PDB file of C-alpha atoms in Angstrom:
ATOM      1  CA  UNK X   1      82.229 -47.356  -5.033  1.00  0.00           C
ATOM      2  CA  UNK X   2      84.539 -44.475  -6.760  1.00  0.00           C
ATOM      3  CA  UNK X   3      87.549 -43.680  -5.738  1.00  0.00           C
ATOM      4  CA  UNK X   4      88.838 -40.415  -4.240  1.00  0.00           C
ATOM      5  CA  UNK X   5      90.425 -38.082  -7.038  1.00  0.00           C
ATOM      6  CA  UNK X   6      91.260 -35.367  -4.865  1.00  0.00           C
ATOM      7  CA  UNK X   7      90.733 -33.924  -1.189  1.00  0.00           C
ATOM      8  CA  UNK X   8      91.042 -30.121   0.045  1.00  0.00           C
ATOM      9  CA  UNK X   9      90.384 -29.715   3.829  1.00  0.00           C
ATOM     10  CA  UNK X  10      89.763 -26.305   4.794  1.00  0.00           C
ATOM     11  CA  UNK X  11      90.217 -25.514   8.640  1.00  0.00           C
ATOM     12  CA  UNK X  12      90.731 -22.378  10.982  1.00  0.00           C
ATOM     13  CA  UNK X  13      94.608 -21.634  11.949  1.00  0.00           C
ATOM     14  CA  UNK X  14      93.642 -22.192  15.647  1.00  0.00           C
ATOM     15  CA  UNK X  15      96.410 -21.985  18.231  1.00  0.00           C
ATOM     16  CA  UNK X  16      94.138 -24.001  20.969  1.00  0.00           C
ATOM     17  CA  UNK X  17      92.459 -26.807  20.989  1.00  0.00           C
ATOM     18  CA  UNK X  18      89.381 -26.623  23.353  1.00  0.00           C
ATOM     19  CA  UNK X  19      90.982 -28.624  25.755  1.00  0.00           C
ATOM     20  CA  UNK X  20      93.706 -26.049  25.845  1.00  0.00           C
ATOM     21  CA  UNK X  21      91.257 -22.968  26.046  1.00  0.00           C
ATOM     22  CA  UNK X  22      89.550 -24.562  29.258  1.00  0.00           C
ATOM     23  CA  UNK X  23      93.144 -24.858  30.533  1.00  0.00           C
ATOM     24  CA  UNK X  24      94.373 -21.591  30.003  1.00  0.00           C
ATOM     25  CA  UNK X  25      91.140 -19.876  31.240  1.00  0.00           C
ATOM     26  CA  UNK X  26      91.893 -21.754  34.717  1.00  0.00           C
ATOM     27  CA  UNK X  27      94.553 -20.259  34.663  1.00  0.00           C
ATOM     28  CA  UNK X  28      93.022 -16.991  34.436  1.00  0.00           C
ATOM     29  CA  UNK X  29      91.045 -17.254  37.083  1.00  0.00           C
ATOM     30  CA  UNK X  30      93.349 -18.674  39.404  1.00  0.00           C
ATOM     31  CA  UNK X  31      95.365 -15.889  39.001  1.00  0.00           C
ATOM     32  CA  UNK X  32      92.987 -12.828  38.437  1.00  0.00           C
ATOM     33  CA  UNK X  33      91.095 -14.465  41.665  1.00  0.00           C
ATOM     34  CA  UNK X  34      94.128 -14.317  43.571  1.00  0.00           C
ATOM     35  CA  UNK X  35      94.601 -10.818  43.186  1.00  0.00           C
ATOM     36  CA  UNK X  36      91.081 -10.644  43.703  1.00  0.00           C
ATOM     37  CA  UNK X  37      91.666 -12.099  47.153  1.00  0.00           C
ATOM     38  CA  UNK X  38      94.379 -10.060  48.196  1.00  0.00           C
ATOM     39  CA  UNK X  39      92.381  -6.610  47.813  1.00  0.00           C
ATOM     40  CA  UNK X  40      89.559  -8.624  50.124  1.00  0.00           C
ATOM     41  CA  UNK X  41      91.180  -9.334  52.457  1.00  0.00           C
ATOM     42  CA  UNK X  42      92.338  -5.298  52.637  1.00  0.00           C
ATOM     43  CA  UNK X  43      88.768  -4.043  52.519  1.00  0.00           C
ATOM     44  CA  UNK X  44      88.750  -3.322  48.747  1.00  0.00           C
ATOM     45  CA  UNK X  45      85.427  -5.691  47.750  1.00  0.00           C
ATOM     46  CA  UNK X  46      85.123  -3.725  44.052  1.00  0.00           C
ATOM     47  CA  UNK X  47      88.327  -5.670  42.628  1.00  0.00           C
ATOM     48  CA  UNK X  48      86.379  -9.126  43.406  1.00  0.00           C
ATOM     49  CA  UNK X  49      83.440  -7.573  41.202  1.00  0.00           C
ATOM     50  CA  UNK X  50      85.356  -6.435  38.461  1.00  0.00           C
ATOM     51  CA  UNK X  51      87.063  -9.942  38.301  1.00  0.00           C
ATOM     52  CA  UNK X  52      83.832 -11.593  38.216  1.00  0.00           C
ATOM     53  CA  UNK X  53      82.881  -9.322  35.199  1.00  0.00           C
ATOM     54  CA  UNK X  54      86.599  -9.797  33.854  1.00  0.00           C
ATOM     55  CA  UNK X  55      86.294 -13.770  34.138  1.00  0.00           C
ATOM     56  CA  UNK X  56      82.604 -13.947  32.571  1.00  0.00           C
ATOM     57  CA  UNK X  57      83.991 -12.006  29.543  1.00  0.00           C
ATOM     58  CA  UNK X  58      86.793 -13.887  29.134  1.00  0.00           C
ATOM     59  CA  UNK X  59      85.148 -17.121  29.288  1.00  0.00           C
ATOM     60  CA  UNK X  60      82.569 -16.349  26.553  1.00  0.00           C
ATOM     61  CA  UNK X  61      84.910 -15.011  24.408  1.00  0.00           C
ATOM     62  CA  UNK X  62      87.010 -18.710  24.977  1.00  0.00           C
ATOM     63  CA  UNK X  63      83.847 -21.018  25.097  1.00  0.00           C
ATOM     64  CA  UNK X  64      82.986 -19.311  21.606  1.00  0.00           C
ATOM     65  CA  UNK X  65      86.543 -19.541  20.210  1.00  0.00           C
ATOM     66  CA  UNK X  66      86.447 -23.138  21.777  1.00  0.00           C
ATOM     67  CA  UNK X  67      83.136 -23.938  19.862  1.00  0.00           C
ATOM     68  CA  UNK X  68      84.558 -22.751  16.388  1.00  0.00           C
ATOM     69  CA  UNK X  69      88.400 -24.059  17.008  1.00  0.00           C
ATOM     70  CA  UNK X  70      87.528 -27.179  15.200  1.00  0.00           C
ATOM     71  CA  UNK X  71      85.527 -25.842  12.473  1.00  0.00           C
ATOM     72  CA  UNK X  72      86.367 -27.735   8.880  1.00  0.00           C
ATOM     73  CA  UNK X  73      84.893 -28.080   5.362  1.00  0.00           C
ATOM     74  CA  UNK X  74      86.315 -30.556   3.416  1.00  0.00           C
ATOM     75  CA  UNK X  75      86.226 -31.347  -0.573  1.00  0.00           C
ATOM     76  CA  UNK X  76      86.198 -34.333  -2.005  1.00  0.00           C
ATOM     77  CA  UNK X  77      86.008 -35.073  -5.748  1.00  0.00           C
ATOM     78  CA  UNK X  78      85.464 -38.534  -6.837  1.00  0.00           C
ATOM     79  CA  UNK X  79      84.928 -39.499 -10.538  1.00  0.00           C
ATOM     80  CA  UNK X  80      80.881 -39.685  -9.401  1.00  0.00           C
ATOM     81  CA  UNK X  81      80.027 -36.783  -7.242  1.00  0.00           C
ATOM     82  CA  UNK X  82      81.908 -33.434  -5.375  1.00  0.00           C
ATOM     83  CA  UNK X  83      81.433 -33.689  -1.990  1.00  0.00           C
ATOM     84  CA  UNK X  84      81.683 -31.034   0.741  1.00  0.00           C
ATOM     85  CA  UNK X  85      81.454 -32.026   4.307  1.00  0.00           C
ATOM     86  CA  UNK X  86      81.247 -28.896   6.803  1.00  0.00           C
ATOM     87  CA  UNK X  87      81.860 -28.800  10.375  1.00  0.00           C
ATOM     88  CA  UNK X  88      80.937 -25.653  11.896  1.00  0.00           C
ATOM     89  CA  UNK X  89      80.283 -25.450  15.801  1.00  0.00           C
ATOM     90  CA  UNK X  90      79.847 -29.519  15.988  1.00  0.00           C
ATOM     91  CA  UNK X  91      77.239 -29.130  13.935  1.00  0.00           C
ATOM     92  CA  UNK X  92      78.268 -31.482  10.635  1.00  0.00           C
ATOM     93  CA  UNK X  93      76.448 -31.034   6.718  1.00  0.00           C
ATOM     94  CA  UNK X  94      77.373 -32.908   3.795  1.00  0.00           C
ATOM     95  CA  UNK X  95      76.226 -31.641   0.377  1.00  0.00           C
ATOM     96  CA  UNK X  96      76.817 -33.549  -3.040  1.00  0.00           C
ATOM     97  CA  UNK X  97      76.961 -32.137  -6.492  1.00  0.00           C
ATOM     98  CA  UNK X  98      76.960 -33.913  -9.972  1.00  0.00           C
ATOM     99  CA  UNK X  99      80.970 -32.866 -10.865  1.00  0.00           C
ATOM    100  CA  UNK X 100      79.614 -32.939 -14.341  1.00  0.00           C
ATOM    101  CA  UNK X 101      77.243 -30.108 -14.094  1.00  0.00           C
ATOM    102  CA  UNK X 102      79.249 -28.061 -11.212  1.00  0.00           C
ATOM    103  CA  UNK X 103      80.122 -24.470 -12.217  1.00  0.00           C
ATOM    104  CA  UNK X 104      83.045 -22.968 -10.362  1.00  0.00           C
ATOM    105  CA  UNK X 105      82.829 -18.966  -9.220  1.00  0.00           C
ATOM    106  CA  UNK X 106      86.539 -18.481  -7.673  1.00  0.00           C
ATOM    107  CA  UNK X 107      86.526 -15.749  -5.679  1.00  0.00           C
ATOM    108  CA  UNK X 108      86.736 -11.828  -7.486  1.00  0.00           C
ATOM    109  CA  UNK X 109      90.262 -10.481  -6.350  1.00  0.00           C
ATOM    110  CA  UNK X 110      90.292  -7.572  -3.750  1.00  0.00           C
ATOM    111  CA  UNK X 111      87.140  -9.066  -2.198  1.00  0.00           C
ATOM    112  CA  UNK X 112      87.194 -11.261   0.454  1.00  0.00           C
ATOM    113  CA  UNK X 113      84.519 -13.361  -1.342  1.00  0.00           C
ATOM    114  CA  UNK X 114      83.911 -17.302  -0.832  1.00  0.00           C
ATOM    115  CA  UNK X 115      84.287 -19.837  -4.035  1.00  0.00           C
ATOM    116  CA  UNK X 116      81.241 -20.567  -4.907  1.00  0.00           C
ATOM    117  CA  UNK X 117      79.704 -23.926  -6.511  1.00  0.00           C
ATOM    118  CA  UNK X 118      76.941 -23.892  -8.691  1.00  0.00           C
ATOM    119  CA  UNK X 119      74.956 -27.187  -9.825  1.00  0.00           C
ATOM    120  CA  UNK X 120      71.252 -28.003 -10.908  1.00  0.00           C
ATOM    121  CA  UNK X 121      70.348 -24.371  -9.145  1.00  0.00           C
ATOM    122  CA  UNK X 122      72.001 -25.025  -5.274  1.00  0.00           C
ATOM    123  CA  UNK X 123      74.685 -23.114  -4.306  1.00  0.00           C
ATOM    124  CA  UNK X 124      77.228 -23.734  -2.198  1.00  0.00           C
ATOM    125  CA  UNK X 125      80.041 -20.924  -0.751  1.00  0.00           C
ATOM    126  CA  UNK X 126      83.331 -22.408   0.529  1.00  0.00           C
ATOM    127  CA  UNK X 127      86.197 -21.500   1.956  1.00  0.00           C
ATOM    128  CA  UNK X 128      85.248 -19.089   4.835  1.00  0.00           C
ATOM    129  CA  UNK X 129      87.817 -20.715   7.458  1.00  0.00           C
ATOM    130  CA  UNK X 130      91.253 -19.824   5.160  1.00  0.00           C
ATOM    131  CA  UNK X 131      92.935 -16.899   3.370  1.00  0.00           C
ATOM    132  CA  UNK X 132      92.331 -15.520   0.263  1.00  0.00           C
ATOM    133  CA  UNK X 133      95.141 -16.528  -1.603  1.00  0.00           C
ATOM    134  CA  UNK X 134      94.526 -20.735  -0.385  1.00  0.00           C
ATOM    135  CA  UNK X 135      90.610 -19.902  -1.446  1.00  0.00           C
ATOM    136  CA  UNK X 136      92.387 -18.687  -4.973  1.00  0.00           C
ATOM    137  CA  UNK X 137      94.882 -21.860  -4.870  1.00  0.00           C
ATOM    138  CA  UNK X 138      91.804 -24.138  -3.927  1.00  0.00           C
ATOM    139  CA  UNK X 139      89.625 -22.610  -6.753  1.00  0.00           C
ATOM    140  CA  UNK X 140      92.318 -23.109  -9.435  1.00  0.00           C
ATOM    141  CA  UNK X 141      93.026 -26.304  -8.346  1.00  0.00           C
ATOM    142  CA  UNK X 142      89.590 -27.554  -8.182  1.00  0.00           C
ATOM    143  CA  UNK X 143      88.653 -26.105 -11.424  1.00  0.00           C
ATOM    144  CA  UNK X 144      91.833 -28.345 -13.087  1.00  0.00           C
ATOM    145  CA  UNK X 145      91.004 -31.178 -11.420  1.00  0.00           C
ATOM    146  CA  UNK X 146      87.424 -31.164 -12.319  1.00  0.00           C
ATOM    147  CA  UNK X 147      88.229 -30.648 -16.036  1.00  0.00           C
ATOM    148  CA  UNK X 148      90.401 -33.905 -15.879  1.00  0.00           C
ATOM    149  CA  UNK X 149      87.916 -35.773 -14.482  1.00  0.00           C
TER     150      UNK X 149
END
């Protein structure tokens, strides 16, 4: 078994965790449902309707920012392959390249383009969950620590 060289985790900056997001959106709908109740009670049924709509939006936009809050690839060079395990929406990939024959695209400046790795004709784009300048830092870096290895 070979060692770990080096490691680059690449994640979202996510304020909430999903647990979080279903917390907050109780909260809401407590209180948008509240306010909802007091124009019912006076006659005015439309409010209760336009919270329903207001609630419904607001919960797809969390359940989708929920879904993607724990998004992750991760690098991992090792003196026998390069590694990159995603995470995106639960669903996990791994994909292994020979570090020996691995080209490294980092990405063109002024574009918000993703490094790219190139070996025995797959490519692979990485980086889509961070800035550009940590997908320039993680590019440099990875290109340096492939050339020691």
């Amino acid at each position: 078994m070979s060692t770990v060289a080096h490691r680059w985790t690449l994640k979202r900056n996510c304020s909430l965790t999903p647990g979080q997001s279903a917390g907050v959106y109780a909260l809401l709908c407590s209180a948008s449902f509240a306010i909802a109740l007091v124009f019912l009670l006076q006659g005015v049924w439309m409010v209760l309707a336009f919270a329903l709509v207001e609630m419904t939006a607001v919960g797809a936009a969390l359940l989708y920012y929920a879904r993607h809050a724990l998004d992750v690839e991760t690098i991992v060079l090792t003196e026998a392959c390069l590694l990159i395990e995603r995470v995106d929406a639960g669903r996990r990939e791994e994909i292994r390249l020979d570090p020996y024959w691995t080209r490294i695209r980092p990405p063109a400046l002024r574009e918000r383009k993703l490094i790219e790795l190139e070996s025995h004709g797959r490519r692979v784009c990485v980086g889509a969950y961070v800035s550009d300048a940590i997908r320039s830092q993680v590019a440099r870096e990875l290109k340096l620590a492939m050339r020691r290895a």
